[in-house]
DNA sequence: CCCGAAGTGCCACCGAGTGCCAAGTGTGCC
DNA sequence: GGCACACTTGGCACTCGGTGGCACTTCGGG
């Protein structure tokens, strides 16, 4: 069931069809990428399979990368939401860990697990995609750092600490994710993340 | 003065001319990027200024990105060298901080300061370049994590800790660098790095 | 029912990057 | 000096991701 109402306002029809189109194209593309490989799948292949013109495709997606990494935007927003929802007196490291649960849940979602893992594999196999993933994470990190700066009562932008902590937390997340994937999910993601974050408590 | 001998072996002539060509092209390209912007400078512009063909250019550089980010490869090697040179009983966080001195020195080099800052500005202004920079750092991080795994006596690849620590240290480096640039070098890079790393001591 | 805005297809175009082949350039050896 | 050989270079045609422009359709509201 898709949300038709958000904050009491209806989402206009155009927007809904647009999202549906993006979702459909994303699924189709990811299947092609998983089957043939990212580089081996051209936009022409994709639009032929989808029955649309190349020009139209680029009205829905800004780039080929977007087909794989589009979800990260959404995830980053959910992350910042999650952290603002944490009590302000909570230690920041704890808040970060709890906020990361939204990411953990995303990766643990069994209905999507196979697809998610397939896309991670595609990303790892392609340096440009890996780079794009990191870049999107860096954007999230900046948002996070701003929130932390506020929360830690360190208003000075000349203080590198909030950015360092946000980056460190994301590094733990990445390390846990990589281990989780490399070990074929033999241990729960959340547990690995706990372990990584326990090794690095801010002073 | 350029090194002609390395480890007692002479570098062959071809290799030397190749390096000289790369260095010259890099300087030329960076000047163009700084003047006109990265996206606005085409490879055609560059090779016209250098008096060579496009085809030849791509025999010296694998990509346009390489003109800006090529030095990172070298820097990563120097970093891993520096860390292997640290005593094994030293706490890893301390070893990392000391190893980072090679990076700090690179950025502090006054003869190159203007050029380095100009390139940082170019990188920041271009998402693809930022992504590439992060990707190269991630590669360095993997090397670092391997060294740490060894040094920490945690041989299991299922342990996310070494990667988390390596990532955290690099996050501190990045945070310090960003602050250093954002505040127009009003405080020494090394000092900002100390501050960032002090906030995040591994348990 | 009509008007305007958004969506679409098509085509020409740009820039990065590659494969291929022919011509140039130097280096060592006889 | 001349020959053979390895390496370098240039030019061309090509692929692919991505954009600009324009004409056409579709759809919703007054």
XYZ file of C-alpha atoms (C1' of nucleotides) in Angstrom:
466
model
C 0.000 0.000 0.000
C 1.412 3.311 -1.086
C 0.902 6.485 0.865
C -1.399 8.826 -0.919
C -1.466 11.397 1.840
C 1.546 12.938 3.500
C 1.162 15.414 6.358
C -2.499 15.751 5.415
C -1.737 16.912 1.864
C -2.497 14.744 -1.131
C 0.381 13.942 -3.441
C -0.592 15.154 -6.906
C -1.222 12.583 -9.608
C 1.778 13.633 -11.673
C 4.070 13.094 -8.740
C 2.599 9.677 -8.103
C 2.956 8.466 -11.666
C 6.451 9.832 -11.648
C 7.368 7.831 -8.592
C 5.750 4.701 -9.957
C 7.720 5.089 -13.165
C 10.971 5.561 -11.258
C 10.283 2.513 -9.118
C 9.467 0.353 -12.107
C 12.496 1.493 -14.063
C 14.719 0.961 -11.059
C 13.601 -2.622 -10.641
C 13.982 -3.371 -14.317
C 17.412 -1.808 -14.473
C 18.646 -3.576 -11.368
C 17.622 -6.908 -12.807
C 19.526 -6.135 -15.975
C 22.583 -4.990 -14.022
C 22.525 -8.111 -11.891
C 22.201 -10.310 -14.947
C 24.575 -8.687 -17.438
C 26.704 -6.401 -15.300
C 26.524 -2.633 -14.939
C 28.966 -1.613 -17.624
C 27.646 -4.180 -20.051
C 24.123 -2.824 -19.754
C 23.718 0.321 -21.824
C 20.978 2.869 -21.439
C 19.825 1.803 -24.897
C 19.355 -1.755 -23.642
C 17.377 -0.474 -20.726
C 15.056 1.854 -22.588
C 14.480 -0.806 -25.229
C 13.368 -3.195 -22.483
C 11.243 -0.491 -20.896
C 9.752 0.668 -24.192
C 10.694 4.292 -23.953
C 13.125 6.694 -25.546
C 16.530 7.524 -24.137
C 15.496 11.147 -23.803
C 12.538 10.223 -21.660
C 14.676 8.069 -19.429
C 16.878 11.029 -18.624
C 13.812 12.976 -17.550
C 13.281 10.451 -14.749
C 16.866 9.846 -13.767
C 19.687 12.298 -13.829
C 22.225 9.578 -14.541
C 22.766 5.872 -14.908
C 24.274 5.861 -11.423
C 20.995 7.123 -10.061
C 19.372 3.790 -10.887
C 21.593 2.087 -8.373
C 22.263 4.803 -5.826
C 18.943 6.633 -5.833
C 17.791 5.002 -2.650
C 20.675 6.532 -0.705
C 19.097 9.957 -0.840
C 16.042 8.619 0.896
C 18.116 6.710 3.402
C 20.105 9.816 4.324
C 16.933 11.741 5.040
C 15.608 8.965 7.220
C 18.890 8.939 9.064
C 18.816 12.624 9.927
C 15.167 12.287 10.946
C 16.069 9.417 13.216
C 18.797 11.349 14.915
C 16.720 14.432 15.541
C 14.184 12.129 17.178
C 16.699 11.032 19.814
C 16.655 12.775 23.220
C 19.134 15.624 23.364
C 20.695 14.557 26.625
C 21.619 11.139 25.198
C 25.348 10.755 24.459
C 25.899 11.436 20.773
C 27.580 8.109 20.092
C 24.545 6.325 21.465
C 22.208 8.508 19.403
C 24.177 7.694 16.306
C 24.030 3.983 16.999
C 20.286 4.107 17.501
C 19.756 6.226 14.422
C 21.690 3.696 12.378
C 18.967 1.202 13.159
C 17.035 2.596 10.213
C 19.904 1.543 7.957
C 20.242 -1.816 9.642
C 16.530 -2.423 9.163
C 16.812 -1.535 5.515
C 19.559 -4.060 4.954
C 17.882 -6.684 7.091
C 14.599 -6.469 5.228
C 14.185 -10.035 4.070
C 11.836 -9.306 1.199
C 14.513 -7.189 -0.421
C 17.585 -8.970 0.836
C 18.487 -10.744 -2.376
C 18.049 -7.587 -4.413
C 19.972 -5.475 -1.932
C 22.880 -7.893 -1.881
C 22.910 -8.091 -5.661
C 23.151 -4.319 -5.876
C 25.938 -4.204 -3.292
C 27.817 -6.649 -5.437
C 27.277 -4.481 -8.495
C 28.494 -1.433 -6.591
C 31.606 -3.166 -5.290
C 32.490 -4.377 -8.764
C 32.413 -0.871 -10.191
C 34.780 1.854 -8.948
C 32.610 4.657 -10.262
C 29.625 3.336 -8.364
C 31.666 2.850 -5.213
C 32.807 6.428 -5.550
C 29.252 7.622 -5.984
C 28.140 5.715 -2.934
C 30.867 7.295 -0.843
C 30.020 10.718 -2.147
C 26.401 10.335 -1.140
C 27.476 9.128 2.265
C 29.700 12.163 2.602
C 26.698 14.365 1.967
C 24.778 12.574 4.688
C 27.792 12.994 6.911
C 27.683 16.745 6.484
C 24.055 16.885 7.532
C 24.903 14.679 10.463
C 27.847 16.844 11.445
C 25.628 19.919 11.501
C 23.182 18.198 13.813
C 25.999 17.047 16.071
C 27.568 20.469 16.197
C 24.294 21.800 17.468
C 23.755 18.955 19.913
C 27.264 19.036 21.323
C 27.085 22.733 22.045
C 30.058 23.439 19.806
C 28.767 26.150 17.546
C 32.130 27.064 16.055
C 32.500 25.909 12.470
C 36.251 25.994 13.108
C 35.901 22.936 15.312
C 36.616 19.745 13.380
C 35.244 17.482 16.135
C 31.604 17.093 15.064
C 32.582 16.245 11.497
C 35.192 13.806 12.774
C 32.670 12.026 14.971
C 30.034 11.869 12.255
C 32.641 10.479 9.873
C 33.864 7.962 12.399
C 30.343 6.721 13.020
C 29.751 6.296 9.308
C 33.073 4.501 9.018
C 31.830 2.025 11.602
C 28.662 1.600 9.600
C 30.607 0.955 6.420
C 33.034 -1.420 8.116
C 30.145 -3.374 9.604
C 28.344 -3.494 6.285
C 31.421 -4.702 4.455
C 32.074 -7.391 7.035
C 28.436 -8.399 7.007
C 28.563 -8.867 3.262
C 32.010 -10.469 3.162
C 30.971 -13.086 5.714
C 27.687 -13.921 3.941
C 25.559 -12.505 6.775
C 26.810 -15.134 9.177
C 26.346 -12.640 12.002
C 23.609 -10.002 12.329
C 24.430 -6.590 10.907
C 23.433 -4.869 14.136
C 25.841 -6.968 16.142
C 28.770 -6.157 13.872
C 27.865 -2.512 14.065
C 27.798 -2.652 17.865
C 31.212 -4.230 17.828
C 32.681 -1.637 15.490
C 31.207 1.270 17.411
C 32.249 -0.120 20.771
C 35.869 -0.007 19.661
C 35.707 3.720 19.115
C 33.961 5.650 21.835
C 34.372 9.433 21.645
C 36.198 10.969 24.597
C 66.606 17.569 -8.019
C 64.899 14.447 -9.216
C 65.856 11.012 -8.014
C 67.547 9.040 -10.700
C 68.336 6.094 -8.499
C 65.852 4.181 -6.385
C 66.986 1.322 -4.155
C 70.268 1.306 -6.016
C 68.623 0.657 -9.375
C 68.553 3.255 -12.107
C 65.165 4.288 -13.417
C 65.165 3.653 -17.164
C 65.077 6.596 -19.526
C 61.623 5.844 -20.864
C 60.193 5.800 -17.380
C 61.822 9.120 -16.627
C 60.541 10.850 -19.726
C 57.136 9.409 -18.984
C 57.124 10.889 -15.504
C 58.339 14.220 -16.770
C 55.558 14.281 -19.324
C 52.971 13.440 -16.687
C 54.271 16.131 -14.379
C 54.270 18.757 -17.089
C 50.795 17.871 -18.270
C 49.491 17.864 -14.730
C 50.755 21.353 -14.076
C 49.363 22.665 -17.322
C 46.000 21.040 -16.753
C 45.727 22.275 -13.193
C 46.363 25.815 -14.319
C 43.613 25.502 -16.894
C 41.208 23.971 -14.366
C 41.912 26.722 -11.873
C 41.414 29.373 -14.518
C 38.385 28.092 -16.443
C 36.916 25.418 -14.219
C 37.148 21.652 -14.528
C 34.025 21.001 -16.560
C 34.667 23.950 -18.804
C 38.113 22.680 -19.714
C 37.875 19.928 -22.283
C 40.564 17.433 -23.098
C 40.723 19.075 -26.505
C 41.575 22.394 -24.878
C 44.248 20.729 -22.866
C 45.936 18.806 -25.651
C 45.805 21.857 -27.882
C 47.667 23.819 -25.208
C 50.122 20.969 -24.747
C 50.610 20.422 -28.471
C 49.747 16.760 -28.549
C 46.936 14.577 -29.752
C 44.022 13.421 -27.635
C 45.034 9.837 -28.252
C 48.488 10.433 -26.846
C 47.092 12.155 -23.802
C 45.142 9.060 -22.884
C 48.337 7.047 -23.044
C 49.694 9.103 -20.150
C 46.529 9.459 -18.114
C 43.764 6.958 -17.745
C 41.181 9.684 -17.291
C 40.617 13.379 -16.893
C 40.150 12.806 -13.167
C 43.649 11.434 -12.998
C 45.028 14.898 -13.711
C 43.628 16.132 -10.438
C 43.643 13.025 -8.266
C 46.777 11.307 -9.507
C 48.836 12.459 -6.569
C 46.588 10.564 -4.155
C 47.996 7.246 -5.271
C 51.454 8.370 -4.302
C 50.224 9.820 -1.037
C 48.513 6.566 -0.096
C 51.724 4.632 -0.637
C 53.672 7.056 1.492
C 51.054 6.720 4.184
C 51.292 2.942 4.383
C 55.069 3.197 4.346
C 54.925 5.653 7.213
C 52.748 3.426 9.297
C 54.845 0.330 8.803
C 57.781 2.410 9.998
C 56.157 3.001 13.383
C 57.129 0.747 16.311
C 54.729 -2.147 16.700
C 54.197 -1.591 20.408
C 52.967 1.955 19.852
C 49.197 2.364 20.282
C 47.598 2.253 16.837
C 45.871 5.598 17.191
C 49.207 7.218 17.913
C 50.817 5.438 14.976
C 48.075 6.683 12.717
C 48.468 10.240 13.919
C 52.217 10.117 13.298
C 51.787 8.522 9.904
C 49.413 11.311 8.927
C 52.303 13.699 9.272
C 53.275 12.855 5.716
C 49.901 14.170 4.573
C 50.131 17.216 6.787
C 53.558 17.968 5.364
C 52.225 17.658 1.853
C 49.490 20.174 2.514
C 51.758 22.475 4.471
C 54.376 22.653 1.744
C 54.512 26.368 1.091
C 55.922 26.142 -2.393
C 52.854 24.242 -3.489
C 50.319 25.741 -1.125
C 48.552 27.962 -3.645
C 48.332 25.165 -6.181
C 47.151 22.628 -3.631
C 44.434 24.937 -2.374
C 43.323 25.728 -5.903
C 42.962 22.026 -6.624
C 41.029 21.432 -3.425
C 38.645 24.133 -4.538
C 38.255 22.479 -7.929
C 37.569 19.145 -6.271
C 34.997 20.564 -3.876
C 33.183 22.275 -6.713
C 32.794 19.046 -8.645
C 30.809 16.099 -7.234
C 32.459 13.587 -9.538
C 35.890 14.674 -8.373
C 34.844 14.607 -4.735
C 33.571 11.104 -5.281
C 36.836 10.087 -6.900
C 38.805 11.526 -4.041
C 36.760 9.562 -1.528
C 37.133 6.409 -3.545
C 40.900 6.740 -3.564
C 40.878 7.374 0.159
C 38.763 4.269 0.640
C 41.422 2.266 -1.165
C 44.075 3.650 1.138
C 41.814 2.819 4.037
C 41.715 -0.819 3.014
C 45.493 -1.032 2.947
C 45.565 0.680 6.312
C 42.979 -1.680 7.749
C 45.049 -4.669 6.680
C 48.088 -3.274 8.451
C 46.057 -2.558 11.561
C 44.504 -5.994 11.599
C 47.977 -7.419 11.670
C 49.234 -4.997 14.256
C 46.281 -5.380 16.582
C 46.594 -9.139 16.624
C 43.099 -9.560 15.246
C 43.623 -11.853 12.310
C 39.952 -12.604 11.720
C 38.597 -10.888 8.613
C 35.171 -11.181 10.268
C 36.203 -8.483 12.736
C 35.038 -5.043 11.608
C 37.185 -3.229 14.172
C 40.380 -2.592 12.192
C 38.454 -1.205 9.236
C 36.371 0.938 11.571
C 39.463 2.396 13.202
C 41.204 3.048 9.913
C 38.057 4.721 8.623
C 37.667 6.790 11.754
C 41.245 8.002 11.524
C 40.758 9.021 7.908
C 37.537 10.765 8.878
C 39.529 12.826 11.336
C 41.995 13.641 8.603
C 39.227 14.713 6.261
C 37.447 16.738 8.935
C 40.670 18.513 9.819
C 41.444 19.187 6.178
C 37.992 20.590 5.522
C 38.174 22.828 8.562
C 41.679 23.917 7.661
C 40.484 24.974 4.233
C 37.205 26.483 5.377
C 38.968 28.699 7.903
C 41.616 29.876 5.416
C 44.431 28.105 7.244
C 43.986 30.297 10.294
C 45.186 27.395 12.439
C 47.847 24.800 11.551
C 46.587 21.634 9.923
C 48.422 19.447 12.415
C 46.737 21.156 15.326
C 43.261 20.634 13.894
C 44.113 17.022 13.254
C 45.267 16.576 16.853
C 42.014 18.051 18.022
C 39.882 15.824 15.846
C 41.799 12.693 16.782
C 41.780 13.505 20.482
C 37.993 13.464 20.443
C 37.922 9.878 19.304
C 40.324 7.593 21.064
C 39.788 3.884 20.416
C 38.830 1.851 23.492
C -14.550 22.816 -24.889
C -10.433 25.041 -25.078
C -5.951 26.595 -23.215
C -1.760 25.995 -21.102
C 1.442 23.136 -18.770
C 3.657 18.961 -18.307
C 5.246 14.843 -20.543
C 7.144 12.527 -24.607
C 9.734 11.272 -28.906
C 13.105 12.292 -32.074
C 17.315 14.120 -33.786
C 21.465 16.302 -33.723
C 25.078 17.177 -30.873
C 28.979 17.179 -27.219
C 32.751 15.216 -24.470
C 35.233 11.247 -22.446
C 37.439 7.276 -23.601
C 39.050 3.081 -26.789
C 40.661 0.083 -30.784
C 43.203 0.009 -34.713
C 46.572 0.909 -38.015
C 50.089 3.545 -40.278
C 53.950 6.513 -39.829
C 57.646 8.448 -37.104
C 61.656 8.098 -33.781
C 65.245 6.462 -31.439
C 68.535 2.608 -29.939
C 71.566 -1.232 -30.410
C 74.040 -4.220 -33.336
C 76.638 -5.632 -37.349
C 76.717 3.882 -42.377
C 72.799 0.951 -42.561
C 69.565 -2.379 -40.798
C 66.258 -4.294 -37.490
C 63.565 -3.623 -33.750
C 60.956 -1.712 -29.950
C 58.444 2.030 -28.645
C 55.880 6.249 -29.472
C 52.672 9.104 -31.833
C 48.747 10.737 -34.612
C 44.554 10.247 -36.832
C 40.286 8.136 -37.512
C 36.205 5.991 -36.517
C 33.491 4.360 -32.966
C 30.875 3.678 -28.376
C 28.419 5.442 -24.644
C 26.536 8.738 -21.258
C 24.241 12.859 -21.284
C 22.016 17.520 -23.179
C 19.533 20.994 -26.075
C 15.903 22.025 -29.077
C 11.617 21.415 -31.196
C 7.322 19.455 -32.447
C 3.668 16.702 -30.761
C 0.410 14.655 -27.453
C -2.044 14.398 -23.104
C -4.319 15.867 -19.292
C -6.418 18.834 -15.910
C -8.936 23.153 -14.735
C -11.840 27.119 -15.788
